[in-house]
XYZ file of C-alpha atoms in Angstrom:
765
model
C -0.014 0.169 -0.029
C 2.689 2.586 1.195
C 4.586 2.390 -2.441
C 1.340 2.758 -4.317
C 1.790 6.524 -4.756
C 5.138 5.827 -6.456
C 4.740 2.540 -8.292
C 0.999 3.630 -9.401
C -0.463 6.736 -10.539
C -3.681 6.223 -9.346
C -4.966 6.169 -5.920
C -8.386 5.062 -4.126
C -9.579 8.433 -4.824
C -9.129 7.643 -8.746
C -6.768 10.594 -8.927
C -3.849 10.527 -11.636
C -0.269 12.149 -10.784
C 0.681 13.813 -14.110
C 3.381 15.911 -12.809
C 6.973 15.198 -11.389
C 6.576 18.074 -8.858
C 3.527 16.134 -7.332
C 5.204 12.904 -7.603
C 8.023 14.028 -5.790
C 6.466 15.832 -2.976
C 4.655 12.722 -1.991
C 7.884 10.654 -1.664
C 8.746 11.776 1.886
C 5.438 11.228 3.310
C 5.545 7.535 1.670
C 8.993 6.941 3.040
C 7.642 7.909 6.643
C 4.376 5.983 6.318
C 6.125 2.816 5.068
C 8.163 3.229 8.203
C 5.364 3.293 10.580
C 3.517 0.259 8.361
C 6.754 -2.136 8.291
C 6.135 -2.403 12.169
C 2.765 -3.579 12.004
C 3.562 -7.303 12.655
C 5.860 -6.703 15.525
C 3.558 -5.223 18.419
C 5.967 -5.495 21.404
C 8.548 -2.457 21.054
C 11.743 -1.594 23.086
C 11.853 1.985 24.110
C 14.559 3.091 21.520
C 12.235 1.614 18.899
C 9.062 3.130 20.410
C 10.583 6.553 20.581
C 11.707 6.216 16.782
C 8.013 5.362 16.031
C 6.591 8.278 18.118
C 9.012 10.571 16.302
C 7.896 9.823 12.896
C 4.399 9.861 13.769
C 4.567 13.454 15.311
C 6.836 14.340 12.288
C 3.964 13.249 9.867
C 1.295 15.007 12.234
C 3.401 18.145 11.829
C 4.193 18.070 8.285
C 0.673 17.500 7.698
C -0.620 20.487 9.566
C 1.499 22.760 7.679
C 0.536 21.259 4.273
C -3.223 21.805 5.310
C -2.400 25.455 6.029
C -1.128 25.948 2.605
C -4.186 24.098 1.167
C -6.651 26.426 2.929
C -5.076 29.331 1.852
C -5.224 28.012 -1.578
C -9.140 27.382 -1.394
C -9.566 31.032 0.291
C -7.838 32.585 -2.892
C -9.789 30.293 -5.228
C -13.582 30.103 -4.301
C -14.285 27.568 -7.374
C -11.936 25.124 -5.599
C -12.666 25.945 -1.929
C -15.320 23.035 -1.143
C -12.968 20.184 -2.843
C -10.043 21.556 -1.225
C -11.648 22.295 2.243
C -12.616 18.584 1.982
C -9.384 17.511 1.156
C -7.881 19.438 3.885
C -9.909 18.298 6.514
C -9.308 14.378 5.423
C -5.662 15.323 5.269
C -5.834 16.807 8.938
C -8.035 13.895 10.222
C -5.946 11.537 8.893
C -2.656 13.096 10.236
C -3.972 13.233 13.928
C -5.179 9.532 13.769
C -1.323 8.482 12.773
C -0.312 10.787 15.738
C -2.431 9.361 18.125
C -1.816 5.637 17.298
C 1.925 6.466 17.500
C 1.694 8.497 20.723
C 3.532 6.752 23.736
C 0.817 7.933 26.225
C -1.655 6.136 24.557
C 0.416 2.680 24.311
C -0.332 -0.185 26.536
C 2.240 -1.979 29.039
C 2.698 -5.674 28.725
C 2.053 -7.217 32.278
C 4.762 -10.123 31.171
C 7.723 -8.223 30.406
C 6.591 -4.240 30.894
C 7.431 -3.442 27.226
C 5.040 -1.113 25.480
C 2.519 -2.590 23.040
C 1.832 -0.240 19.890
C -0.378 -0.662 17.041
C -3.044 -2.692 18.413
C -5.441 -1.151 16.087
C -3.697 -2.420 12.961
C -6.674 -1.667 10.854
C -6.716 1.660 12.111
C -3.492 2.433 11.296
C -3.649 1.085 7.598
C -6.860 3.024 6.941
C -5.742 6.376 8.353
C -2.307 6.177 6.070
C -4.585 5.472 3.191
C -6.994 8.390 3.956
C -4.036 10.599 4.172
C -2.024 9.436 0.847
C -5.421 9.822 -0.804
C -6.386 13.389 0.645
C -2.744 14.889 0.333
C -2.879 13.550 -3.195
C -5.903 15.327 -3.650
C -4.776 18.491 -2.197
C -1.500 18.504 -4.674
C -3.717 17.774 -7.701
C -5.997 20.596 -6.977
C -3.425 22.892 -6.298
C -1.897 22.152 -9.843
C -5.190 22.755 -11.266
C -4.425 26.101 -10.271
C -1.202 26.191 -12.216
C -3.361 25.202 -14.924
C -5.900 27.889 -14.602
C -2.732 30.466 -14.693
C -1.811 28.961 -17.981
C -5.179 29.250 -19.670
C -5.717 33.053 -18.021
C -2.401 33.727 -19.320
C -3.212 32.275 -22.871
C -6.708 34.328 -22.791
C -4.712 37.572 -21.900
C -2.475 36.582 -25.152
C -5.149 35.886 -27.542
C -6.661 39.061 -26.500
C -3.945 41.307 -27.235
C -3.107 39.326 -30.267
C -6.546 40.307 -31.880
C -5.813 43.961 -30.958
C -2.206 43.642 -32.799
C -4.256 42.295 -35.880
C -6.510 45.149 -36.058
C -3.884 48.161 -35.387
C -3.684 50.713 -38.224
C -0.919 53.060 -36.848
C 2.554 52.728 -35.749
C 1.841 54.320 -32.377
C -0.824 52.045 -31.455
C 1.126 49.013 -32.608
C 3.890 50.002 -30.533
C 2.004 50.469 -27.423
C 0.092 47.158 -27.765
C 3.278 45.246 -28.630
C 4.919 45.947 -25.479
C 1.974 44.740 -23.631
C 1.905 41.612 -25.867
C 5.521 41.457 -25.213
C 5.260 41.327 -21.282
C 2.197 38.979 -21.372
C 4.337 36.695 -23.702
C 7.255 36.238 -21.290
C 4.612 35.604 -18.276
C 3.187 32.658 -20.714
C 6.476 31.387 -21.638
C 7.731 31.115 -18.233
C 4.354 29.170 -17.099
C 4.651 26.971 -19.644
C 8.378 26.365 -19.652
C 7.907 25.343 -15.912
C 4.914 23.195 -17.056
C 6.964 21.342 -19.711
C 9.868 20.493 -17.337
C 7.435 18.946 -14.804
C 5.320 17.015 -16.975
C 5.977 13.105 -16.587
C 4.782 12.166 -20.022
C 7.557 12.624 -22.716
C 5.115 12.690 -25.481
C 3.060 15.936 -23.796
C 6.682 17.416 -23.034
C 7.868 17.079 -26.822
C 4.454 18.591 -27.798
C 4.680 21.107 -25.519
C 8.355 21.824 -26.571
C 7.305 22.282 -30.113
C 4.431 24.795 -29.675
C 6.712 26.533 -27.462
C 9.379 26.805 -30.160
C 6.958 28.165 -32.784
C 5.827 30.812 -30.048
C 9.330 31.584 -29.470
C 10.214 32.378 -33.159
C 6.829 33.756 -34.207
C 7.161 36.466 -31.790
C 9.862 38.157 -33.501
C 8.213 37.274 -37.326
C 5.066 39.049 -35.817
C 6.836 42.056 -35.070
C 8.502 42.657 -38.603
C 5.489 41.054 -40.691
C 3.265 43.617 -38.670
C 5.536 46.661 -39.269
C 5.922 45.725 -42.849
C 2.168 45.295 -43.386
C 1.753 48.946 -41.589
C 4.349 50.389 -43.731
C 2.942 48.985 -46.831
C -0.829 48.597 -46.250
C -1.864 47.848 -49.942
C 1.002 45.221 -50.572
C -1.049 41.843 -50.912
C 2.342 39.780 -50.071
C 2.993 41.471 -46.908
C -0.493 40.839 -45.825
C -0.581 37.182 -46.679
C 2.884 37.175 -44.693
C 1.402 38.785 -41.804
C -1.618 36.486 -41.941
C 0.393 33.122 -41.567
C 2.228 34.377 -38.524
C -0.797 35.192 -36.852
C -2.653 31.879 -37.506
C 0.329 29.946 -36.605
C 0.693 31.636 -33.218
C -3.123 30.859 -32.888
C -2.316 27.309 -33.543
C 0.628 26.932 -31.154
C -1.251 28.568 -28.216
C -4.377 26.403 -28.791
C -1.813 23.362 -28.693
C -0.429 24.285 -25.356
C -3.803 24.719 -23.994
C -4.647 20.972 -25.640
C -1.698 19.638 -23.669
C -2.219 21.281 -20.441
C -6.083 20.424 -19.979
C -5.350 17.094 -21.942
C -7.906 17.804 -24.695
C -7.675 15.075 -27.284
C -5.682 16.076 -30.528
C -7.498 14.210 -33.590
C -3.893 13.877 -35.606
C -1.557 13.138 -32.936
C -1.965 9.632 -32.425
C -3.019 8.674 -36.134
C 0.535 10.160 -37.044
C 2.640 8.850 -34.053
C 1.190 4.966 -34.714
C 2.237 5.211 -38.380
C 5.880 5.108 -38.047
C 7.757 2.177 -39.223
C 9.879 2.150 -35.969
C 6.469 1.469 -34.149
C 5.457 -1.219 -36.562
C 8.625 -3.037 -36.527
C 8.416 -3.104 -32.800
C 4.785 -4.320 -32.824
C 5.685 -7.220 -35.250
C 8.523 -8.256 -33.227
C 6.654 -8.399 -30.132
C 4.128 -10.696 -31.556
C 6.280 -12.921 -33.288
C 8.523 -13.289 -30.087
C 5.274 -13.598 -28.321
C 4.611 -17.098 -29.768
C 7.014 -18.630 -27.509
C 5.167 -18.142 -24.880
C 1.626 -19.043 -26.398
C 1.184 -20.616 -29.448
C -2.360 -19.831 -29.647
C -2.667 -15.991 -28.482
C -2.963 -15.072 -32.317
C -3.959 -15.969 -35.431
C -1.380 -16.991 -38.165
C -3.204 -14.261 -40.546
C -2.726 -11.511 -38.016
C 1.045 -11.909 -38.029
C 1.022 -11.913 -41.985
C -1.087 -8.911 -42.059
C 1.071 -7.123 -39.709
C 4.082 -7.375 -41.890
C 2.082 -6.308 -45.048
C 1.169 -3.133 -43.043
C 4.701 -2.782 -42.020
C 5.815 -3.291 -45.821
C 3.221 -0.708 -47.216
C 4.784 2.061 -44.611
C 8.144 1.456 -46.398
C 6.691 3.010 -49.570
C 7.456 6.346 -48.144
C 11.321 5.311 -48.738
C 10.742 3.558 -52.252
C 8.373 5.792 -54.043
C 10.700 8.978 -53.328
C 11.986 10.638 -56.530
C 15.217 11.270 -53.895
C 16.002 7.487 -53.018
C 18.913 6.218 -55.176
C 18.085 3.158 -57.137
C 20.815 0.817 -55.219
C 18.886 2.025 -51.760
C 15.495 1.020 -53.377
C 16.564 -2.210 -54.535
C 17.798 -2.999 -51.177
C 14.925 -1.938 -49.457
C 12.739 -3.840 -51.489
C 15.064 -7.068 -51.186
C 14.788 -7.125 -47.131
C 10.797 -6.536 -47.282
C 10.875 -9.573 -49.693
C 13.110 -11.558 -47.372
C 10.880 -10.835 -44.236
C 7.730 -12.215 -46.189
C 9.754 -15.450 -47.193
C 10.806 -15.463 -43.359
C 7.257 -14.695 -42.259
C 5.526 -17.232 -44.641
C 7.902 -19.988 -43.207
C 7.066 -18.880 -39.544
C 3.077 -19.195 -40.510
C 3.676 -22.542 -42.144
C 5.627 -24.110 -39.012
C 3.020 -22.142 -36.545
C 0.324 -23.981 -38.305
C 1.585 -27.347 -38.155
C 2.257 -26.841 -34.475
C -1.216 -26.060 -33.661
C -2.654 -29.005 -35.803
C -0.490 -31.060 -33.385
C -1.414 -29.392 -30.558
C 1.950 -28.459 -29.277
C 2.547 -26.603 -26.062
C 5.522 -24.764 -27.242
C 7.368 -23.502 -30.383
C 9.153 -26.373 -32.465
C 12.659 -26.071 -33.775
C 11.308 -24.904 -37.148
C 9.298 -22.465 -35.433
C 12.238 -21.078 -33.223
C 14.567 -20.994 -36.104
C 11.980 -19.045 -38.579
C 11.233 -16.528 -35.569
C 14.941 -15.975 -35.232
C 15.381 -15.407 -38.745
C 12.135 -13.175 -39.020
C 13.222 -10.913 -36.311
C 16.705 -10.610 -37.721
C 15.308 -9.730 -41.466
C 12.892 -6.968 -39.716
C 16.257 -5.692 -37.685
C 18.015 -5.398 -40.900
C 15.305 -3.818 -42.695
C 15.162 -1.019 -40.016
C 18.980 -0.568 -40.189
C 18.896 0.157 -43.938
C 15.835 2.176 -43.673
C 17.711 4.038 -40.969
C 20.732 4.345 -42.887
C 18.933 5.864 -45.858
C 16.770 8.706 -43.781
C 19.946 9.507 -41.849
C 22.098 9.559 -44.961
C 19.500 11.888 -46.967
C 19.668 14.233 -43.924
C 22.987 14.473 -43.631
C 23.220 15.273 -47.470
C 20.860 18.071 -47.403
C 22.038 19.548 -44.589
C 25.531 19.674 -45.988
C 24.180 20.937 -49.472
C 22.016 23.849 -47.682
C 24.363 25.028 -45.052
C 25.471 27.354 -47.469
C 21.988 29.225 -48.144
C 22.661 30.134 -51.529
C 18.818 30.365 -52.345
C 18.108 32.296 -49.417
C 21.119 34.913 -50.401
C 19.906 35.046 -53.818
C 16.298 35.840 -52.839
C 17.595 38.299 -50.563
C 19.875 40.076 -53.312
C 16.826 39.911 -56.095
C 14.380 41.460 -53.536
C 16.959 44.337 -52.487
C 17.366 44.652 -56.539
C 13.675 45.007 -57.018
C 13.850 41.943 -59.498
C 10.690 40.144 -59.407
C 11.554 37.803 -62.111
C 14.861 36.550 -60.234
C 13.000 36.380 -56.600
C 10.423 34.082 -59.019
C 13.276 32.152 -60.028
C 14.854 31.423 -56.863
C 11.568 30.871 -54.993
C 11.095 27.915 -57.017
C 14.345 26.607 -56.064
C 13.474 27.054 -52.379
C 10.537 25.461 -52.958
C 12.396 22.401 -54.227
C 14.264 22.574 -51.122
C 11.544 22.760 -49.018
C 9.887 19.740 -50.019
C 12.948 17.917 -49.958
C 13.419 18.635 -46.548
C 9.946 18.011 -45.501
C 9.974 14.676 -47.040
C 13.323 13.843 -45.175
C 11.541 14.863 -41.880
C 8.777 12.308 -42.925
C 11.324 9.637 -43.152
C 13.280 10.769 -39.738
C 10.007 10.470 -38.215
C 9.476 6.555 -39.322
C 13.182 5.432 -37.830
C 13.357 8.105 -34.918
C 13.241 5.588 -32.233
C 11.162 7.230 -29.695
C 7.474 9.196 -29.578
C 9.168 12.155 -28.674
C 11.789 12.248 -31.169
C 8.829 11.550 -33.626
C 6.930 14.426 -32.392
C 9.849 16.799 -32.811
C 10.335 15.290 -36.629
C 6.604 16.227 -37.355
C 7.246 19.451 -35.559
C 10.462 20.134 -38.132
C 8.215 19.070 -41.202
C 5.522 21.433 -40.280
C 8.031 24.341 -39.909
C 10.128 23.884 -42.966
C 6.224 23.360 -44.782
C 5.301 26.808 -43.452
C 8.094 29.073 -43.236
C 9.101 28.397 -46.835
C 6.196 30.288 -48.517
C 6.500 32.785 -45.786
C 10.091 33.880 -46.894
C 8.976 33.764 -50.888
C 6.141 36.081 -49.615
C 8.589 38.251 -47.623
C 11.061 38.231 -50.512
C 8.095 39.380 -52.723
C 7.209 42.410 -50.776
C 10.930 43.362 -50.739
C 11.135 43.192 -54.242
C 8.055 45.681 -54.554
C 9.689 47.889 -52.267
C 13.148 47.410 -52.518
C 13.921 50.551 -50.872
C 12.184 49.633 -47.858
C 14.385 49.133 -44.423
C 11.645 47.340 -42.658
C 10.757 44.951 -45.771
C 14.214 44.125 -45.790
C 14.732 43.144 -41.916
C 11.240 41.146 -42.251
C 12.794 38.820 -45.002
C 16.101 38.623 -42.556
C 14.017 37.193 -39.595
C 12.169 34.861 -41.788
C 15.773 33.701 -43.111
C 16.972 33.408 -39.616
C 14.277 31.029 -38.531
C 14.886 28.643 -41.358
C 18.542 28.591 -40.814
C 17.276 27.989 -37.260
C 15.443 24.866 -37.994
C 18.357 23.400 -39.951
C 20.202 24.031 -37.020
C 17.125 22.200 -35.171
C 17.368 19.520 -37.516
C 21.120 18.747 -36.832
C 20.445 18.699 -33.383
C 17.457 16.404 -34.172
C 19.754 14.039 -36.570
C 22.335 13.431 -33.588
C 19.548 12.420 -31.123
C 18.204 9.927 -33.702
C 21.654 8.507 -34.133
C 22.074 8.206 -30.120
C 18.967 6.487 -29.817
C 19.625 4.065 -32.536
C 23.182 3.099 -31.236
C 21.880 3.059 -27.626
C 23.625 6.106 -26.700
C 20.407 8.173 -25.288
C 21.174 9.433 -21.374
C 18.771 10.536 -18.715
C 18.145 14.202 -18.389
C 17.995 15.488 -15.025
C 14.423 16.472 -13.900
C 13.222 19.950 -13.127
C 10.007 20.269 -10.824
C 8.057 23.244 -11.058
C 5.957 23.450 -7.943
C 7.450 24.952 -5.120
C 9.761 23.095 -2.877
C 8.792 22.588 1.173
C 9.003 26.173 2.826
C 8.897 28.085 -0.183
C 5.455 27.555 -1.305
C 3.584 30.689 -1.859
C -0.198 30.606 -1.565
C -1.291 31.120 -5.149
C 1.588 28.711 -6.404
C 3.447 30.971 -8.792
C 7.181 30.346 -9.241
C 9.234 33.166 -7.828
C 11.432 35.126 -10.649
C 14.338 36.903 -9.610
C 13.979 39.460 -12.483
C 10.926 39.844 -14.527
C 11.850 41.140 -18.141
C 9.833 43.396 -20.163
C 9.079 43.206 -23.778
C 12.282 45.033 -25.353
C 14.459 43.069 -23.042
C 13.012 39.986 -23.773
C 12.919 40.575 -27.452
C 16.810 41.605 -26.955
C 17.481 38.177 -24.929
C 15.630 35.935 -27.207
C 17.874 37.298 -30.314
C 21.193 37.058 -28.714
C 20.235 33.409 -27.515
C 19.224 32.603 -31.177
C 22.810 33.975 -31.843
C 24.390 31.575 -29.446
C 22.385 28.844 -30.633
C 23.579 29.286 -34.324
C 27.210 29.871 -33.077
C 27.417 26.999 -30.940
C 25.974 24.581 -33.745
C 28.416 26.150 -36.180
C 31.158 25.488 -33.527
C 30.124 21.771 -33.350
C 30.059 21.503 -37.025
C 33.646 22.817 -37.274
C 34.776 20.323 -34.860
C 33.359 17.476 -36.625
C 35.531 18.338 -39.440
C 38.716 17.461 -37.095
C 40.372 14.038 -37.788
C 41.872 14.062 -34.342
C 38.679 14.300 -32.743
C 40.614 13.921 -29.106
C 42.921 17.189 -29.933
C 42.646 19.398 -26.898
C 41.605 22.147 -29.076
C 38.436 19.726 -30.059
C 37.608 19.144 -26.712
C 37.525 22.136 -25.110
C 35.846 23.946 -28.020
C 32.816 21.384 -27.858
C 32.691 22.247 -24.153
C 32.486 25.606 -24.674
C 29.564 25.097 -27.457
C 27.787 22.747 -24.905
C 27.741 25.713 -22.218
C 26.990 28.514 -24.527
C 23.867 26.064 -25.646
C 23.082 26.050 -21.994
C 23.058 29.788 -21.882
C 20.871 29.793 -25.010
C 18.147 27.466 -23.385
C 18.336 29.988 -20.385
C 17.121 32.491 -22.238
C 14.007 30.494 -23.407
C 13.451 29.605 -19.897
C 14.652 26.029 -20.641
C 17.215 23.497 -19.584
C 19.348 23.459 -16.367
C 20.257 26.792 -15.609
C 17.023 28.308 -13.716
C 18.072 31.512 -12.241
C 20.509 34.745 -13.117
C 23.010 33.138 -10.172
C 23.223 29.718 -12.136
C 23.845 31.631 -15.606
C 26.349 33.546 -14.003
C 27.792 30.392 -12.689
C 27.853 28.635 -15.992
C 29.475 32.195 -17.264
C 32.259 31.437 -14.843
C 33.028 27.990 -15.895
C 33.160 28.972 -19.643
C 35.438 31.349 -19.114
C 37.720 29.017 -17.449
C 37.408 26.486 -20.087
C 38.158 29.326 -22.276
C 41.398 30.066 -20.876
C 42.386 26.559 -20.965
C 41.768 26.466 -24.822
C 43.995 29.530 -24.811
C 46.743 27.538 -23.093
C 46.354 24.739 -25.589
C 46.290 27.064 -28.537
C 49.468 28.394 -26.993
C 51.206 25.151 -27.240
C 49.672 24.537 -30.446
C 51.319 27.787 -31.768
C 54.630 26.776 -30.851
C 54.671 24.093 -33.783
C 53.817 26.959 -36.293
C 56.385 29.348 -38.695
C 56.196 32.955 -37.676
C 53.379 34.034 -39.996
C 50.736 31.016 -38.862
C 52.037 31.674 -35.505
C 51.053 35.485 -35.453
C 47.646 34.818 -36.550
C 47.096 32.216 -33.960
C 48.434 34.256 -31.079
C 46.672 37.726 -32.395
C 43.229 35.493 -32.122
C 44.207 33.818 -29.064
C 45.260 37.027 -26.870
C 41.436 38.476 -28.057
C 40.301 35.111 -26.481
C 42.115 35.663 -23.358
C 40.847 39.270 -22.921
C 37.234 38.213 -23.549
C 37.314 35.162 -21.180
C 38.753 37.325 -18.469
C 35.997 40.089 -18.946
C 33.431 37.504 -18.884
C 35.096 35.975 -15.626
C 35.202 39.608 -13.947
C 31.803 39.997 -14.897
C 30.392 37.070 -13.668
C 32.153 37.885 -10.338
C 30.729 41.284 -9.970
C 27.893 41.651 -7.510
C 25.038 43.708 -8.522
C 21.426 44.443 -7.282
C 18.068 45.452 -8.781
C 16.558 44.573 -11.897
C 18.441 46.982 -14.454
C 21.775 46.028 -13.133
C 20.979 42.197 -13.101
C 19.488 42.407 -16.657
C 22.526 44.317 -18.077
C 24.812 42.031 -16.511
C 22.944 39.004 -17.929
C 23.228 40.846 -21.312
C 26.596 41.098 -20.950
C 27.471 37.807 -19.931
C 25.553 36.627 -23.369
C 27.081 39.192 -25.568
C 30.680 38.385 -24.173
C 30.001 34.323 -24.821
C 29.018 35.427 -28.096
C 31.800 36.667 -28.865
C 34.029 34.335 -27.663
C 32.282 31.566 -29.628
C 32.885 33.669 -32.678
C 36.631 34.109 -32.183
C 36.426 30.182 -31.403
C 34.675 29.618 -34.767
C 37.250 31.745 -36.703
C 40.214 29.717 -35.175
C 38.912 26.394 -35.752
C 39.081 25.726 -39.412
C 42.519 27.652 -39.523
C 43.806 25.608 -36.716
C 42.415 22.192 -38.424
C 44.210 23.339 -41.980
C 47.505 23.894 -39.834
C 47.261 20.906 -37.744
C 46.992 18.562 -40.802
C 49.914 20.510 -42.380
C 52.035 19.877 -39.246
C 51.194 16.303 -39.135
C 51.996 16.238 -42.966
C 55.509 17.648 -42.464
C 56.204 15.091 -39.764
C 55.633 12.522 -42.153
C 57.422 14.098 -45.146
C 60.267 14.682 -42.517
C 60.218 11.217 -41.434
C 60.210 10.083 -45.047
C 63.106 12.495 -45.813
C 65.029 11.201 -42.970
C 64.977 7.638 -44.270
C 65.761 8.274 -47.817
C 68.526 10.475 -46.968
C 70.131 7.541 -44.552
C 70.161 5.402 -47.272
C 71.444 7.615 -50.278
C 74.999 6.421 -50.109
C 77.156 4.228 -48.139
C 79.809 7.117 -47.724
C 76.908 9.629 -46.251
C 76.142 6.539 -43.869
C 79.238 6.128 -42.448
C 80.026 9.633 -41.929
C 76.543 10.055 -40.230
C 77.707 7.155 -37.986
C 80.822 8.737 -37.143
C 79.307 11.987 -35.845
C 78.548 12.329 -32.322
C 75.368 12.390 -30.723
C 74.846 15.601 -29.170
C 75.523 16.873 -32.868
C 72.977 14.971 -34.637
C 70.438 16.209 -31.990
C 71.516 19.774 -32.520
C 71.117 19.278 -36.527
C 67.743 17.554 -36.176
C 66.559 20.488 -34.052
C 67.954 23.196 -36.253
C 66.370 21.293 -39.508
C 63.003 20.683 -37.716
C 62.689 24.131 -36.372
C 63.632 25.571 -40.093
C 60.091 23.440 -41.121
C 58.144 24.888 -38.063
C 57.821 21.514 -36.476
C 60.467 20.574 -33.514
C 61.168 18.504 -30.624
C 61.372 21.391 -28.201
C 57.615 22.226 -29.383
C 56.890 18.590 -28.777
C 57.999 18.691 -25.345
C 56.121 22.039 -24.775
C 53.052 20.579 -26.183
C 53.354 17.412 -24.018
C 54.205 19.692 -20.802
C 50.832 21.520 -21.768
C 48.775 17.943 -21.738
C 50.441 17.236 -18.487
C 49.310 20.795 -16.873
C 45.946 20.281 -18.084
C 45.562 16.731 -16.667
C 46.820 17.947 -13.372
C 44.294 20.767 -13.294
């Protein structure tokens, strides 16, 4: 009984725990009650044991009293829950009092035989009180959780009202005033939904919430520029289409958030998720392997039907115009093999049933193994095709040639060129949309499937929006706001490509079994920090202008960290210090980006400043590695590296000093946050400029070493006379000559020694 709150989400009261904070709040109570219940079969206690039980019982009673006081305060502030909350609090207090009485030393009865005290004489009463306590406390927590949901709904309604006003404004002055209000409301909504997202237990809901919040984040900036463009050019049809699309997408995202928090059913969600090939293979293998336990649980035709449904889904791969002939033949061949093995399995299965076998025959066991192996091979081939396609597209689209061409054509007012490059972008969009669909089939988890669907929808929507923004600029080539609007939509496209690269890594991690657990974050207040209205305390609340600035800086950090990761992957020596430290910097910068969205592990400004300190220290470590590396270079190359390294040192020291400087007040705190993120951005910019240059130099250094080795070997065998003269020369002279020779080529023993010393220093640190 005592473990039921954690093992099951359902209680006697029929309540379901849907958030981590409610679950975690119950754990200490469950632990204490378990301690009491575990003694129910031992009525005679020593004084020491009795005292311990008494303390636990009293602790439960006191904790319940405090808890109920908070629940009653919530009931007073929320009249619609007053009756339910009052009843739950009454039951919790009664159960707490009952447990305190049952564990009270004064009410215990001494034994006549040995003088020891007997407790728990009313075993049924203890069990009943424990159940009532857990049920009532859970009900109070779930009712309190409704207040959080109510806050999100209220915040959404405020945003929707302001959104309607924004859509109808006709002057810049009115727009600026209303958008400022809209910004404040969106900040509040972002904090509430961010906390809720991190607190959800259901990973599917968490992924859907993340997708909806990502849309709202990106659309806020688009809404600003699209609305300004429409106000500047009220008669422009393409500007109106561009703006309408943004408002429509924001409303859909807001509605999706409410669907998640209120658990309204989404018509398309389950239909889409159950159609993936990964789920089909998992269900098919489960059905086949279940035959080992029971030969009569399924009809043979049902397994064959499952396979045919699975093969039908592979048509998304085989019917694609972008799938190569070899890949198509490989997929079709594996499907045919799976059919043959399944037919053999069904045949052996029917034979086993005809003789009333109780367990699989040897032929059946062989067929089961072969069938499962073939569908595994099919999954591996489909994964290779989808991931390979996505990787190739990301490489091709990384240069953003159509976007650059659209910007240039729009700025020149060339409508024909805009139309031509729009067709190119549309083709790229269709490739990306189809690739996201293929990735969804092989993603491996439902949350990643949802992320793939979100990526597909994003490319599908943003592509036409970029085109309408480019058309507006072409019609008004001198318009600064139209140019800015196009830039914002292009940045959103580039950002989604970065998201796709991250998604690709996660899919690979799942496929290879490298996916790690994430540390949970609980949105409900901790014990002792519970405010009556359940609002999470925020150190600083940013206004609309500050939030917009922060969001833009955060997006730049994300793009830079992704670019650093891309450059790092080009290095052949993945264990090189420069590579490791650059990856670490990119990872920490990404955490800071998540902070600007109200997500991730950095929850407060203090967390952010601590992360900035750690990042600055890692940056200084990178400077040490760069200094060691530069010792292997010739003067000109060394000068370039050292110049950039000095910039990096100055920036890291600036970040370190700024992070350690204490500040007070909202304005000063925001300025410190802004400064920390801007300096981090500058650090990543320097690192990004160094990585390709150092990679090129590192290859050159390695090549020089190989050539010198080869030259040395050839020279040593050139003539017997040279060989004899070399043998006659003294060892010290040879070493000096070798040093001089290698130094002239920018690669020497001395520099190697310095490099090793640097490595030892880093290891010791």
